[in-house]
Amino acid sequence: MNDLFNVMNKARYSGVNSGPKTVPTLFQRSAKVFVHELNRIGKPGVRIPELHSLPAIALSSIMGEMACYTSVRKTLHQELSDPVLFMRLFTNASADRYVLENCLRKASMVGKPVLPDVAKNWCKMMNEKILMDYSSPSINSIVEALNLGKYLHDAGWSYQSMQVLEIALHMTSFVENSQHRKILEFECLQKLLRAEGSALLKEKADETCARLLAMVSDNTDRKILLKVYLEVANHHFKIRQVVDSHRWTRKAMELMNDSTPVESVIEILQLEALNLFYTERYDEAYLVVSQAIHRARSTFGHLHRRYADTLYTYGVCLLQANVISDAIPIMLELLDVIIKLYGELTPHVAIIQSYLAYGFYRRSQTTGRFDMAYDHIQKAIVLTKQIMPERKQLIENFSEIQSIILTGRDESLAALGENRAARLSDFQIFTVAEIKQRCLQF
């Protein structure tokens, strides 16, 4: 199998690189042969050290081919968990992450998600490097850390995102150029506040929020201020300070213009819709949130984290407004999008399942069907215990929802039993004349 790696490495430096169509074909063919041999004679879980010497395009081809084989998924999981290999794939796949994300989904089918291991191994590697290497980290390495932290948060791993971003923030202190250091620190604090808020760490998020506001106290750059105001508004909404959240949202809206990035416009619309739903101004809320959904879908497509986020906002608002018949289809679409993006073993899936459980529970109060609500909350609890056993509070919250559903089911069955018993005790055969007489009285 080493010969195949030699072929790939030769292709990296030989004349075949001059043809844009020839190189991928050579890499792809080599990858297919290698993975076929790996599947035939390889041992499950055995590492492949030669991968480190391959160019990124060949590495991506091999990983993509490995994802096609069920028998090598354990090995794929181990290789993707290597922070060096993962960051090479992650950095080089910034334009199109389809192959990487497909590999992450397939590798997680061994029953364990990849991204938490990536974050843990990356943090360990970087902490060791910081202790041993006293030279200033490169700007690129900090930017890569920021991108990794954001990606982890988007995929639902807020705790892991926070850990990566805390190291990135520490790395910024080594940057000698004060202007570069300030820009990187600002980006890091902005993303860190989002992660801490999603992790429900209020005190830490409060401190980061205050630090971020202090950084821009004398700043007049509209783009920077808009980003900060959005983060502060998000933070206040997560801690249920809705009035303050709306105040910061309006400050961001005042800075919005035709040149504002569409992603920021979408987020402003989401925050405004949340406030309108909260204040029960439903007609205006539907109008605003539909603008966010339309922009996200038309700009990013339906298989994108940004579109999923707008669906989440809409679905949760509908549930809170008790518009259950509309909320459930939205949450089901959201679940489908998230699974296609990140697979089934993600925190997002557990959260969505809990909301679906609540929606079906509310609907069950009129239909008497509690089984669907119970199935969804049971799946949420099992998944959370499997992939996030440390999230005790989340598991307790889901268990409380489960208890409410079980209580509602028992009460419904008891009431149904009482009604049925009453009907049976009054039951007797009426004559045709008695039937006509009784029915005409209704």
XYZ file of C-alpha atoms in Angstrom:
442
model
C 0.000 0.000 0.000
C 2.966 2.328 0.480
C 3.480 2.284 -3.297
C 0.147 4.016 -3.711
C 1.270 6.828 -1.452
C 4.451 7.121 -3.531
C 2.338 7.485 -6.656
C 0.318 10.269 -5.044
C 3.336 12.124 -3.792
C 5.017 11.861 -7.210
C 1.872 13.287 -8.762
C 2.185 16.218 -6.420
C 5.504 17.277 -7.919
C 5.452 15.852 -11.438
C 4.269 17.387 -14.686
C 0.744 16.027 -14.296
C 0.002 19.031 -12.089
C -0.075 21.209 -15.192
C -3.435 19.811 -16.290
C -6.344 20.803 -14.046
C -8.404 17.756 -15.049
C -5.623 15.142 -14.904
C -4.540 15.586 -11.281
C -7.912 14.968 -9.601
C -8.434 11.887 -11.784
C -5.075 10.440 -10.763
C -5.698 11.178 -7.095
C -9.189 9.756 -7.227
C -8.085 6.550 -8.910
C -5.213 6.112 -6.482
C -7.550 6.741 -3.557
C -10.037 4.142 -4.771
C -7.335 1.494 -5.121
C -5.813 2.310 -1.745
C -9.103 2.280 0.175
C -10.131 -0.930 -1.588
C -6.919 -2.549 -0.339
C -7.413 -1.016 3.110
C -10.889 -2.507 3.238
C -9.554 -5.889 2.122
C -6.499 -6.326 4.359
C -6.582 -3.443 6.840
C -7.273 -3.852 10.545
C -10.141 -1.867 12.077
C -8.958 1.209 13.936
C -5.313 0.984 12.813
C -3.832 4.432 12.120
C -2.420 5.398 8.706
C 0.675 7.559 9.320
C 1.333 8.026 5.584
C -1.704 10.307 5.334
C 0.317 13.130 6.880
C 2.613 13.295 3.853
C -0.138 13.629 1.238
C -1.229 16.870 -0.414
C -4.637 18.125 0.727
C -6.455 17.127 -2.465
C -5.260 13.513 -2.187
C -6.053 13.428 1.525
C -9.584 14.618 0.793
C -9.999 11.975 -1.916
C -8.902 9.186 0.398
C -11.108 10.321 3.270
C -14.066 10.680 0.910
C -13.500 7.184 -0.440
C -13.152 5.736 3.080
C -16.565 7.169 3.944
C -18.081 4.788 1.378
C -16.954 1.686 3.302
C -18.782 0.697 6.471
C -15.923 -1.574 7.500
C -13.338 1.240 7.719
C -15.459 3.838 9.529
C -13.681 3.243 12.823
C -10.387 4.019 11.110
C -11.971 7.034 9.433
C -13.144 8.259 12.843
C -9.636 7.962 14.282
C -8.026 9.765 11.347
C -10.540 12.601 11.398
C -9.982 12.978 15.148
C -6.335 13.761 14.481
C -6.262 17.574 14.843
C -3.459 18.002 12.292
C -5.240 16.021 9.585
C -8.607 17.533 10.419
C -7.314 21.102 10.228
C -5.693 20.402 6.870
C -9.010 19.128 5.540
C -10.972 21.875 7.276
C -8.765 24.710 6.026
C -8.505 23.450 2.462
C -12.240 22.693 2.249
C -13.367 26.176 3.301
C -15.023 26.805 -0.073
C -16.839 23.453 -0.245
C -17.115 21.342 2.884
C -19.328 18.654 1.364
C -16.636 15.948 1.418
C -15.489 16.769 4.949
C -19.005 16.925 6.361
C -19.979 13.706 4.614
C -16.943 12.057 6.222
C -17.948 13.427 9.645
C -21.479 12.067 9.264
C -20.342 8.623 8.134
C -17.582 8.351 10.754
C -20.094 9.206 13.500
C -22.111 6.141 12.534
C -19.788 4.087 14.716
C -21.889 5.522 17.552
C -19.640 8.406 18.547
C -19.482 11.928 17.060
C -16.125 13.089 15.700
C -16.128 16.809 16.481
C -15.868 16.548 20.310
C -12.751 14.388 19.868
C -11.348 16.845 17.337
C -11.837 19.727 19.779
C -10.327 17.819 22.707
C -7.293 16.704 20.705
C -6.814 20.145 19.163
C -6.927 21.858 22.565
C -4.406 19.378 23.983
C -2.090 19.867 21.001
C -2.254 23.664 21.147
C -1.770 23.848 24.913
C 1.348 21.707 24.618
C 2.609 23.815 21.739
C 2.065 27.066 23.671
C 3.977 25.692 26.662
C 6.899 24.445 24.567
C 7.122 27.156 21.931
C 7.642 30.693 23.182
C 7.604 32.252 19.731
C 4.622 34.326 18.642
C 1.894 32.235 16.942
C 1.200 33.059 13.327
C -1.830 35.101 12.363
C -2.984 32.189 10.206
C -2.981 29.762 13.148
C -5.176 32.132 15.186
C -7.559 32.647 12.264
C -7.803 28.871 11.844
C -8.621 28.558 15.545
C -11.344 31.187 15.228
C -12.840 29.393 12.232
C -12.747 26.056 14.056
C -14.447 27.579 17.091
C -17.198 29.067 14.946
C -17.708 25.791 13.080
C -18.013 23.842 16.318
C -20.626 26.292 17.567
C -22.597 26.135 14.310
C -22.591 22.336 14.574
C -24.042 22.548 18.084
C -20.931 21.888 20.181
C -20.994 25.097 22.222
C -18.807 23.861 25.104
C -16.130 22.615 22.718
C -16.363 25.855 20.733
C -15.825 27.840 23.919
C -12.728 25.794 24.834
C -11.175 26.324 21.395
C -11.944 30.051 21.418
C -10.486 30.493 24.907
C -7.185 29.112 23.607
C -7.446 31.332 20.536
C -7.965 34.343 22.817
C -4.859 33.385 24.780
C -2.921 33.074 21.521
C -3.818 36.645 20.568
C -1.867 37.910 23.591
C 1.369 36.749 21.908
C 0.779 38.800 18.749
C 3.309 41.639 18.719
C 1.532 43.976 16.302
C -0.970 45.845 18.481
C -3.381 46.588 15.631
C -3.486 42.950 14.508
C -3.819 41.817 18.122
C -6.795 44.103 18.721
C -8.610 42.906 15.592
C -8.074 39.235 16.455
C -9.077 39.761 20.078
C -12.283 41.464 18.969
C -13.170 38.589 16.615
C -12.417 36.080 19.334
C -14.514 37.822 22.006
C -17.395 38.145 19.584
C -17.443 34.418 18.848
C -16.716 33.507 22.469
C -19.747 35.461 23.690
C -21.958 33.519 21.269
C -20.552 30.172 22.459
C -20.851 31.015 26.171
C -24.430 32.142 25.666
C -25.343 28.929 23.852
C -23.697 26.927 26.635
C -25.947 28.796 29.124
C -22.961 30.086 31.089
C -24.499 33.400 32.078
C -21.754 34.743 34.347
C -18.982 34.032 31.860
C -21.063 35.484 29.044
C -21.785 38.617 31.115
C -18.052 39.172 31.621
C -17.272 38.646 27.939
C -20.133 40.954 26.954
C -18.804 43.733 29.196
C -15.298 43.252 27.825
C -16.541 43.376 24.249
C -18.492 46.589 24.862
C -15.467 48.154 26.540
C -13.376 47.417 23.445
C -15.702 49.459 21.226
C -16.546 52.233 23.686
C -14.760 54.812 21.522
C -15.157 53.033 18.175
C -17.069 54.719 15.341
C -16.782 51.980 12.711
C -20.381 51.125 11.762
C -19.550 47.557 10.684
C -17.794 46.743 13.941
C -20.489 48.356 16.063
C -23.226 46.484 14.222
C -21.488 43.146 14.917
C -21.119 43.991 18.589
C -24.701 45.152 18.968
C -25.931 41.923 17.399
C -23.885 39.792 19.777
C -25.046 41.803 22.794
C -28.678 41.551 21.650
C -28.329 37.777 21.238
C -26.752 37.493 24.671
C -29.555 39.399 26.384
C -32.245 37.372 24.652
C -30.647 34.094 25.746
C -30.695 35.218 29.377
C -34.349 36.335 28.965
C -33.681 40.051 29.211
C -35.988 40.720 26.281
C -36.337 44.486 26.714
C -32.556 44.973 26.695
C -32.239 42.568 23.764
C -34.710 44.619 21.749
C -32.895 47.828 22.616
C -29.615 46.477 21.236
C -31.399 45.025 18.208
C -32.778 48.445 17.358
C -29.311 49.970 17.744
C -28.025 47.424 15.239
C -30.976 48.104 12.933
C -30.165 51.822 12.915
C -26.725 50.953 11.482
C -28.142 48.621 8.823
C -28.046 49.795 5.200
C -27.931 48.355 1.677
C -24.262 47.411 2.032
C -24.778 45.453 5.259
C -23.845 41.744 4.777
C -26.956 39.643 4.206
C -26.065 37.383 7.142
C -26.214 40.355 9.514
C -29.503 41.514 7.983
C -30.962 38.038 8.534
C -29.863 38.025 12.159
C -31.374 41.456 12.798
C -34.654 40.236 11.308
C -34.581 37.141 13.503
C -34.038 39.165 16.664
C -36.762 41.620 15.715
C -39.158 38.738 15.017
C -38.370 37.187 18.404
C -39.289 40.425 20.138
C -42.505 40.784 18.132
C -43.561 37.238 18.975
C -42.711 37.839 22.626
C -44.913 40.954 22.702
C -47.690 39.021 20.876
C -47.601 41.201 17.767
C -48.024 38.141 15.594
C -48.888 39.668 12.213
C -45.780 41.845 12.249
C -43.706 38.928 13.555
C -44.760 36.621 10.694
C -43.875 39.313 8.172
C -40.411 39.925 9.633
C -39.424 36.274 10.154
C -40.586 35.374 6.628
C -38.164 38.014 5.323
C -35.333 36.321 7.222
C -36.269 32.851 5.952
C -36.570 34.019 2.340
C -33.189 35.775 2.418
C -31.464 32.784 4.016
C -32.896 30.293 1.533
C -32.277 32.440 -1.555
C -28.732 33.393 -0.475
C -27.396 30.183 1.059
C -29.778 27.452 -0.111
C -31.887 25.127 2.014
C -28.984 22.871 3.055
C -27.158 25.537 5.035
C -26.725 26.339 8.700
C -28.048 29.874 8.196
C -31.325 28.658 6.700
C -31.691 26.107 9.499
C -31.214 28.879 12.053
C -34.111 30.892 10.614
C -36.332 27.805 10.686
C -35.385 27.317 14.332
C -36.388 30.891 15.164
C -39.700 30.512 13.355
C -40.510 27.096 14.813
C -39.783 28.081 18.406
C -41.824 31.273 18.056
C -44.776 29.340 16.660
C -44.632 26.917 19.577
C -44.559 29.783 22.054
C -47.521 31.372 20.269
C -49.344 28.021 20.511
C -49.652 27.733 16.712
C -48.909 24.024 16.952
C -50.247 22.925 13.559
C -47.757 25.225 11.803
C -44.883 24.729 14.241
C -44.563 20.946 13.915
C -43.923 20.886 10.117
C -41.348 23.662 10.505
C -39.503 21.756 13.243
C -39.636 18.545 11.218
C -38.077 20.336 8.229
C -35.441 21.794 10.550
C -34.627 18.321 11.872
C -34.239 17.022 8.315
C -31.892 19.881 7.333
C -29.733 19.506 10.450
C -29.374 15.739 10.023
C -28.365 16.203 6.388
C -25.791 18.808 7.427
C -24.308 17.283 10.576
C -25.739 13.794 10.998
C -27.913 12.406 13.774
C -25.360 12.507 16.598
C -25.370 16.254 17.246
C -26.697 18.431 20.094
C -28.972 20.223 17.620
C -30.898 17.008 17.009
C -31.567 16.508 20.730
C -32.783 20.098 21.127
C -35.083 19.856 18.100
C -36.446 16.524 19.345
C -37.347 18.174 22.659
C -39.241 20.948 20.876
C -41.053 18.391 18.729
C -41.974 16.518 21.902
C -43.480 19.708 23.317
C -45.360 20.391 20.082
C -46.816 16.898 19.865
C -47.672 17.049 23.564
C -49.707 20.227 23.048
C -51.448 18.638 20.080
C -52.060 15.464 22.084
C -54.116 17.408 24.601
C -56.879 17.511 22.001
C -56.196 14.273 20.084
C -55.298 12.061 23.046
C -52.245 10.759 21.139
C -49.268 11.113 23.498
C -47.111 8.409 21.919
C -45.403 10.708 19.386
C -44.551 13.274 22.054
C -43.119 10.556 24.281
C -41.084 9.022 21.437
C -39.436 12.360 20.620
C -38.510 13.250 24.201
C -37.231 9.722 24.805
C -34.976 10.037 21.747
C -33.742 13.435 23.000
C -32.837 11.996 26.419
C -31.090 8.933 24.995
C -29.113 11.028 22.499
C -28.059 13.594 25.112
C -26.844 10.876 27.481
C -24.933 9.302 24.605
C -23.136 12.341 23.188
C -23.292 14.897 26.030
C -23.348 13.000 29.350
C -21.765 16.022 31.052
C -24.812 18.201 30.294
C -26.653 17.197 33.483
C -28.931 20.241 33.468
C -30.059 19.577 29.916
C -30.827 15.945 30.726
C -32.819 17.054 33.775
C -34.792 19.537 31.653
C -35.638 16.824 29.128
C -36.623 14.449 31.943
C -39.020 17.078 33.293
C -40.648 17.332 29.854
C -40.909 13.557 29.804
C -42.658 13.582 33.199
C -45.129 16.215 31.994
C -45.932 14.118 28.924
C -46.423 10.955 31.007
C -48.628 12.806 33.483
C -50.718 14.240 30.651
C -51.076 10.816 29.092
C -52.148 9.196 32.375
C -54.674 11.948 33.092
C -56.041 11.684 29.563
C -56.401 7.911 29.838
C -58.061 8.235 33.226
C -60.551 10.777 31.896
C -61.204 8.599 28.871
C -61.810 5.626 31.127
C -64.275 7.578 33.278
C -66.201 8.815 30.246
C -66.313 5.354 28.769
C -67.574 3.903 32.047
C -70.314 6.533 32.222
C -71.471 5.786 28.708
C -71.493 2.062 29.332
C -73.568 2.390 32.512
C -76.184 4.488 30.695
C -76.265 2.209 27.682
C -79.550 0.579 26.625
C -81.281 -0.353 23.394
C -83.749 2.329 22.231
C -86.699 1.752 19.926
C -86.791 3.597 16.605
C -89.388 5.992 17.983
C -87.212 6.723 21.051
C -84.189 7.314 18.865
C -86.106 9.819 16.720
C -87.463 11.530 19.803
C -84.053 11.848 21.481
C -82.170 12.933 18.371
C -84.741 15.555 17.448
C -84.227 17.075 20.901
C -80.485 17.674 20.251
